[in-house]
Coordinates of C-alpha atoms in Angstrom, one line a residue:
M11 CA 55.4 18.1 -42.0
I12 CA 53.1 20.8 -40.7
D13 CA 51.9 20.2 -37.1
R14 CA 48.6 22.1 -36.5
Q15 CA 48.8 21.4 -32.8
L16 CA 52.1 23.2 -32.2
S17 CA 52.2 26.6 -30.5
L18 CA 54.4 27.8 -33.5
P19 CA 52.1 29.4 -36.1
Q20 CA 51.6 27.5 -39.3
A21 CA 52.9 30.4 -41.3
K22 CA 56.2 30.2 -39.5
Q23 CA 56.3 26.4 -39.9
A24 CA 55.8 26.9 -43.6
K25 CA 58.5 29.5 -43.8
A26 CA 60.9 27.2 -41.9
L27 CA 60.2 24.4 -44.4
G28 CA 60.5 26.7 -47.4
I29 CA 57.0 26.1 -48.7
S30 CA 54.2 28.6 -49.6
R31 CA 51.6 29.3 -47.0
G32 CA 49.0 28.6 -49.7
T33 CA 50.0 25.0 -49.8
L34 CA 48.8 24.7 -46.2
Y35 CA 45.2 25.2 -47.3
Y36 CA 45.2 23.3 -50.5
T37 CA 43.2 20.1 -50.6
S38 CA 43.4 18.0 -53.7
R39 CA 40.2 16.8 -55.3
P40 CA 39.8 13.6 -57.4
V41 CA 39.6 14.1 -61.2
P42 CA 36.4 12.7 -62.7
A43 CA 37.0 9.7 -65.0
A44 CA 35.0 11.4 -67.8
Y45 CA 37.5 14.3 -67.8
L46 CA 40.4 11.9 -67.9
A47 CA 38.8 10.1 -70.9
F48 CA 38.3 13.4 -72.7
Q49 CA 41.9 14.4 -72.1
R50 CA 43.2 11.2 -73.5
R51 CA 41.0 11.5 -76.5
E52 CA 41.5 15.2 -77.3
C53 CA 45.1 15.6 -76.1
P54 CA 46.9 12.2 -76.2
T55 CA 50.2 13.7 -75.2
E56 CA 48.7 15.6 -72.2
G57 CA 46.6 12.9 -70.6

């Protein structure tokens, strides 16, 4: 999707794709198993 090696700036690539520039820098992190267990126990409809 975004090619960091292109001469076109990443902000312009994001605009062309219609996505937020903030999503370029977001890196997802794994959710700890203990947190998932808590969510299932406390909020069964949410987890």
